[in-house]
């Protein structure tokens, strides 16, 4: 059953110029929802009241296409259609403020998915962000802990078929008790599901699940 209607009238919505809209629940405050619009606006909404508690705009202007929080919700990452990731930090006073804007991909490469993971030292040893984009690859970036918080640096990339569709990728859950099993799974426009081992030096998929009738958009 529907528990909350956030925008009852069309005029309450920002101007939308594409179907790309991203939504994320806050990981430690289920009452807070973040909505990214193609107009470049981010709305932070209190689900109990239905009211916007914060509104901010991507600068430079771009369409919001993907969102991801860190594990506590202290950092928020917003991907856009210009190949950039904007990082926001909770200021402790009720607002998220911009810390850095990173051009992670060419400006004609829309980001389609962001996914965060906090790996323990036996794996990558640092918080990481996977970035799916229309550049025939899925990429992993290390999240730097120094100021400005949320800064990104390239870690590794893997080739997949991804030029036009809204493909998603995710870090896998850790497997077993020995600390191993740091993996990445991605859909692909060739109908395959690609599984990569982040702890291996090889850049090719360890497993490709085939036989899907069309593009695999999400995993």
PDB file of C-alpha atoms in Angstrom, residues 58-188:
ATOM      1  CA  UNK A  58      24.400  20.472  -9.075  1.00  0.00           C
ATOM      2  CA  UNK A  59      27.111  22.961 -10.039  1.00  0.00           C
ATOM      3  CA  UNK A  60      28.189  22.998 -12.843  1.00  0.00           C
ATOM      4  CA  UNK A  61      24.670  22.302 -14.087  1.00  0.00           C
ATOM      5  CA  UNK A  62      23.901  18.733 -15.134  1.00  0.00           C
ATOM      6  CA  UNK A  63      21.187  16.098 -14.781  1.00  0.00           C
ATOM      7  CA  UNK A  64      21.331  13.862 -11.713  1.00  0.00           C
ATOM      8  CA  UNK A  65      21.492  10.261 -12.888  1.00  0.00           C
ATOM      9  CA  UNK A  66      22.720   8.229  -9.878  1.00  0.00           C
ATOM     10  CA  UNK A  67      23.002   8.486  -6.084  1.00  0.00           C
ATOM     11  CA  UNK A  68      24.896   6.591  -3.377  1.00  0.00           C
ATOM     12  CA  UNK A  69      25.454   7.050   0.372  1.00  0.00           C
ATOM     13  CA  UNK A  70      28.342   5.785   2.454  1.00  0.00           C
ATOM     14  CA  UNK A  71      27.469   3.253   5.170  1.00  0.00           C
ATOM     15  CA  UNK A  72      26.520   5.851   7.796  1.00  0.00           C
ATOM     16  CA  UNK A  73      25.055   8.476   5.498  1.00  0.00           C
ATOM     17  CA  UNK A  74      27.783  11.003   6.282  1.00  0.00           C
ATOM     18  CA  UNK A  75      28.781  11.211   2.615  1.00  0.00           C
ATOM     19  CA  UNK A  76      26.468  11.397  -0.399  1.00  0.00           C
ATOM     20  CA  UNK A  77      27.628  10.941  -3.989  1.00  0.00           C
ATOM     21  CA  UNK A  78      25.645  12.203  -7.000  1.00  0.00           C
ATOM     22  CA  UNK A  79      26.535  11.116 -10.526  1.00  0.00           C
ATOM     23  CA  UNK A  80      25.420  13.150 -13.533  1.00  0.00           C
ATOM     24  CA  UNK A  81      25.069  12.986 -17.303  1.00  0.00           C
ATOM     25  CA  UNK A  82      28.370  14.848 -17.840  1.00  0.00           C
ATOM     26  CA  UNK A  83      30.625  12.177 -16.329  1.00  0.00           C
ATOM     27  CA  UNK A  84      31.010  13.931 -12.971  1.00  0.00           C
ATOM     28  CA  UNK A  85      30.533  12.802  -9.369  1.00  0.00           C
ATOM     29  CA  UNK A  86      29.620  15.474  -6.829  1.00  0.00           C
ATOM     30  CA  UNK A  87      30.419  14.619  -3.201  1.00  0.00           C
ATOM     31  CA  UNK A  88      28.414  15.997  -0.276  1.00  0.00           C
ATOM     32  CA  UNK A  89      29.232  15.836   3.441  1.00  0.00           C
ATOM     33  CA  UNK A  90      26.807  16.030   6.383  1.00  0.00           C
ATOM     34  CA  UNK A  91      27.667  19.221   8.255  1.00  0.00           C
ATOM     35  CA  UNK A  92      26.222  18.105  11.588  1.00  0.00           C
ATOM     36  CA  UNK A  93      23.703  20.950  11.505  1.00  0.00           C
ATOM     37  CA  UNK A  94      21.032  19.397   9.348  1.00  0.00           C
ATOM     38  CA  UNK A  95      22.446  20.005   5.854  1.00  0.00           C
ATOM     39  CA  UNK A  96      24.589  18.338   3.215  1.00  0.00           C
ATOM     40  CA  UNK A  97      27.270  20.602   1.745  1.00  0.00           C
ATOM     41  CA  UNK A  98      29.341  20.118  -1.406  1.00  0.00           C
ATOM     42  CA  UNK A  99      32.935  19.050  -0.746  1.00  0.00           C
ATOM     43  CA  UNK A 100      34.244  18.273  -4.228  1.00  0.00           C
ATOM     44  CA  UNK A 101      33.245  17.711  -7.863  1.00  0.00           C
ATOM     45  CA  UNK A 102      35.290  15.051  -9.684  1.00  0.00           C
ATOM     46  CA  UNK A 103      35.337  14.634 -13.464  1.00  0.00           C
ATOM     47  CA  UNK A 104      35.681  10.847 -13.437  1.00  0.00           C
ATOM     48  CA  UNK A 105      34.774  10.289 -17.108  1.00  0.00           C
ATOM     49  CA  UNK A 106      34.630  12.225 -20.395  1.00  0.00           C
ATOM     50  CA  UNK A 107      31.924  14.918 -20.429  1.00  0.00           C
ATOM     51  CA  UNK A 108      29.836  12.988 -22.987  1.00  0.00           C
ATOM     52  CA  UNK A 109      29.631   9.886 -20.748  1.00  0.00           C
ATOM     53  CA  UNK A 110      26.458   9.733 -18.620  1.00  0.00           C
ATOM     54  CA  UNK A 111      26.841   7.916 -15.300  1.00  0.00           C
ATOM     55  CA  UNK A 112      24.106   5.305 -14.882  1.00  0.00           C
ATOM     56  CA  UNK A 113      24.863   3.824 -11.448  1.00  0.00           C
ATOM     57  CA  UNK A 114      26.870   4.452  -8.263  1.00  0.00           C
ATOM     58  CA  UNK A 115      27.425   1.845  -5.562  1.00  0.00           C
ATOM     59  CA  UNK A 116      29.409   2.240  -2.317  1.00  0.00           C
ATOM     60  CA  UNK A 117      31.261  -0.355  -0.273  1.00  0.00           C
ATOM     61  CA  UNK A 118      33.469  -0.201   2.809  1.00  0.00           C
ATOM     62  CA  UNK A 119      36.019  -2.960   2.271  1.00  0.00           C
ATOM     63  CA  UNK A 120      38.059  -4.261   5.195  1.00  0.00           C
ATOM     64  CA  UNK A 121      41.889  -4.180   5.046  1.00  0.00           C
ATOM     65  CA  UNK A 122      42.156  -7.748   3.790  1.00  0.00           C
ATOM     66  CA  UNK A 123      40.506  -6.676   0.508  1.00  0.00           C
ATOM     67  CA  UNK A 124      40.893  -3.284  -1.128  1.00  0.00           C
ATOM     68  CA  UNK A 125      41.589  -1.699   2.250  1.00  0.00           C
ATOM     69  CA  UNK A 126      39.600   1.466   1.619  1.00  0.00           C
ATOM     70  CA  UNK A 127      36.075   2.709   0.930  1.00  0.00           C
ATOM     71  CA  UNK A 128      35.283   2.357  -2.750  1.00  0.00           C
ATOM     72  CA  UNK A 129      32.725   3.585  -5.257  1.00  0.00           C
ATOM     73  CA  UNK A 130      31.753   1.653  -8.370  1.00  0.00           C
ATOM     74  CA  UNK A 131      30.757   3.830 -11.323  1.00  0.00           C
ATOM     75  CA  UNK A 132      28.764   2.488 -14.270  1.00  0.00           C
ATOM     76  CA  UNK A 133      28.748   4.722 -17.339  1.00  0.00           C
ATOM     77  CA  UNK A 134      28.285   4.625 -21.098  1.00  0.00           C
ATOM     78  CA  UNK A 135      31.981   4.047 -21.879  1.00  0.00           C
ATOM     79  CA  UNK A 136      32.023   0.243 -22.390  1.00  0.00           C
ATOM     80  CA  UNK A 137      33.389  -0.297 -18.890  1.00  0.00           C
ATOM     81  CA  UNK A 138      32.573  -0.356 -15.206  1.00  0.00           C
ATOM     82  CA  UNK A 139      35.072   1.425 -12.968  1.00  0.00           C
ATOM     83  CA  UNK A 140      36.046   1.401  -9.303  1.00  0.00           C
ATOM     84  CA  UNK A 141      37.284   4.537  -7.529  1.00  0.00           C
ATOM     85  CA  UNK A 142      38.918   4.765  -4.120  1.00  0.00           C
ATOM     86  CA  UNK A 143      37.335   7.306  -1.769  1.00  0.00           C
ATOM     87  CA  UNK A 144      40.020   9.422  -0.122  1.00  0.00           C
ATOM     88  CA  UNK A 145      39.694  10.081   3.598  1.00  0.00           C
ATOM     89  CA  UNK A 146      41.661  13.331   3.647  1.00  0.00           C
ATOM     90  CA  UNK A 147      40.125  16.715   2.989  1.00  0.00           C
ATOM     91  CA  UNK A 148      38.173  17.370   0.969  1.00  0.00           C
ATOM     92  CA  UNK A 149      36.177  14.340   2.044  1.00  0.00           C
ATOM     93  CA  UNK A 150      34.627  12.345  -0.754  1.00  0.00           C
ATOM     94  CA  UNK A 151      37.473  12.932  -3.226  1.00  0.00           C
ATOM     95  CA  UNK A 152      37.875  10.086  -5.719  1.00  0.00           C
ATOM     96  CA  UNK A 153      40.910   8.492  -7.340  1.00  0.00           C
ATOM     97  CA  UNK A 154      40.830   5.695  -9.979  1.00  0.00           C
ATOM     98  CA  UNK A 155      41.454   2.172  -8.694  1.00  0.00           C
ATOM     99  CA  UNK A 156      40.558  -0.241 -11.510  1.00  0.00           C
ATOM    100  CA  UNK A 157      38.278  -0.727 -14.492  1.00  0.00           C
ATOM    101  CA  UNK A 158      36.693  -3.677 -16.292  1.00  0.00           C
ATOM    102  CA  UNK A 159      35.425  -3.926 -19.851  1.00  0.00           C
ATOM    103  CA  UNK A 160      31.744  -4.604 -20.524  1.00  0.00           C
ATOM    104  CA  UNK A 161      29.354  -3.749 -23.361  1.00  0.00           C
ATOM    105  CA  UNK A 162      27.771  -0.454 -22.254  1.00  0.00           C
ATOM    106  CA  UNK A 163      27.139   2.398 -24.686  1.00  0.00           C
ATOM    107  CA  UNK A 164      23.490   3.489 -24.433  1.00  0.00           C
ATOM    108  CA  UNK A 165      21.391   1.701 -21.801  1.00  0.00           C
ATOM    109  CA  UNK A 166      20.894   2.348 -18.081  1.00  0.00           C
ATOM    110  CA  UNK A 167      23.207  -0.430 -16.847  1.00  0.00           C
ATOM    111  CA  UNK A 168      23.768  -1.018 -13.123  1.00  0.00           C
ATOM    112  CA  UNK A 169      26.592  -2.713 -11.220  1.00  0.00           C
ATOM    113  CA  UNK A 170      27.036  -3.627  -7.540  1.00  0.00           C
ATOM    114  CA  UNK A 171      29.712  -4.811  -5.160  1.00  0.00           C
ATOM    115  CA  UNK A 172      29.047  -8.367  -3.994  1.00  0.00           C
ATOM    116  CA  UNK A 173      28.581  -9.268  -0.318  1.00  0.00           C
ATOM    117  CA  UNK A 174      31.721 -10.678   1.310  1.00  0.00           C
ATOM    118  CA  UNK A 175      31.833 -14.458   1.005  1.00  0.00           C
ATOM    119  CA  UNK A 176      32.992 -16.678   3.856  1.00  0.00           C
ATOM    120  CA  UNK A 177      34.727 -15.840   7.125  1.00  0.00           C
ATOM    121  CA  UNK A 178      38.286 -15.560   5.831  1.00  0.00           C
ATOM    122  CA  UNK A 179      37.919 -12.048   4.425  1.00  0.00           C
ATOM    123  CA  UNK A 180      37.969 -13.150   0.793  1.00  0.00           C
ATOM    124  CA  UNK A 181      35.436 -12.716  -1.938  1.00  0.00           C
ATOM    125  CA  UNK A 182      35.605  -9.041  -2.870  1.00  0.00           C
ATOM    126  CA  UNK A 183      33.647  -9.017  -6.090  1.00  0.00           C
ATOM    127  CA  UNK A 184      31.779  -6.848  -8.560  1.00  0.00           C
ATOM    128  CA  UNK A 185      28.746  -7.823 -10.660  1.00  0.00           C
ATOM    129  CA  UNK A 186      27.485  -5.864 -13.665  1.00  0.00           C
ATOM    130  CA  UNK A 187      24.805  -6.129 -16.278  1.00  0.00           C
ATOM    131  CA  UNK A 188      25.704  -5.622 -19.927  1.00  0.00           C
TER     132      UNK A 188
END
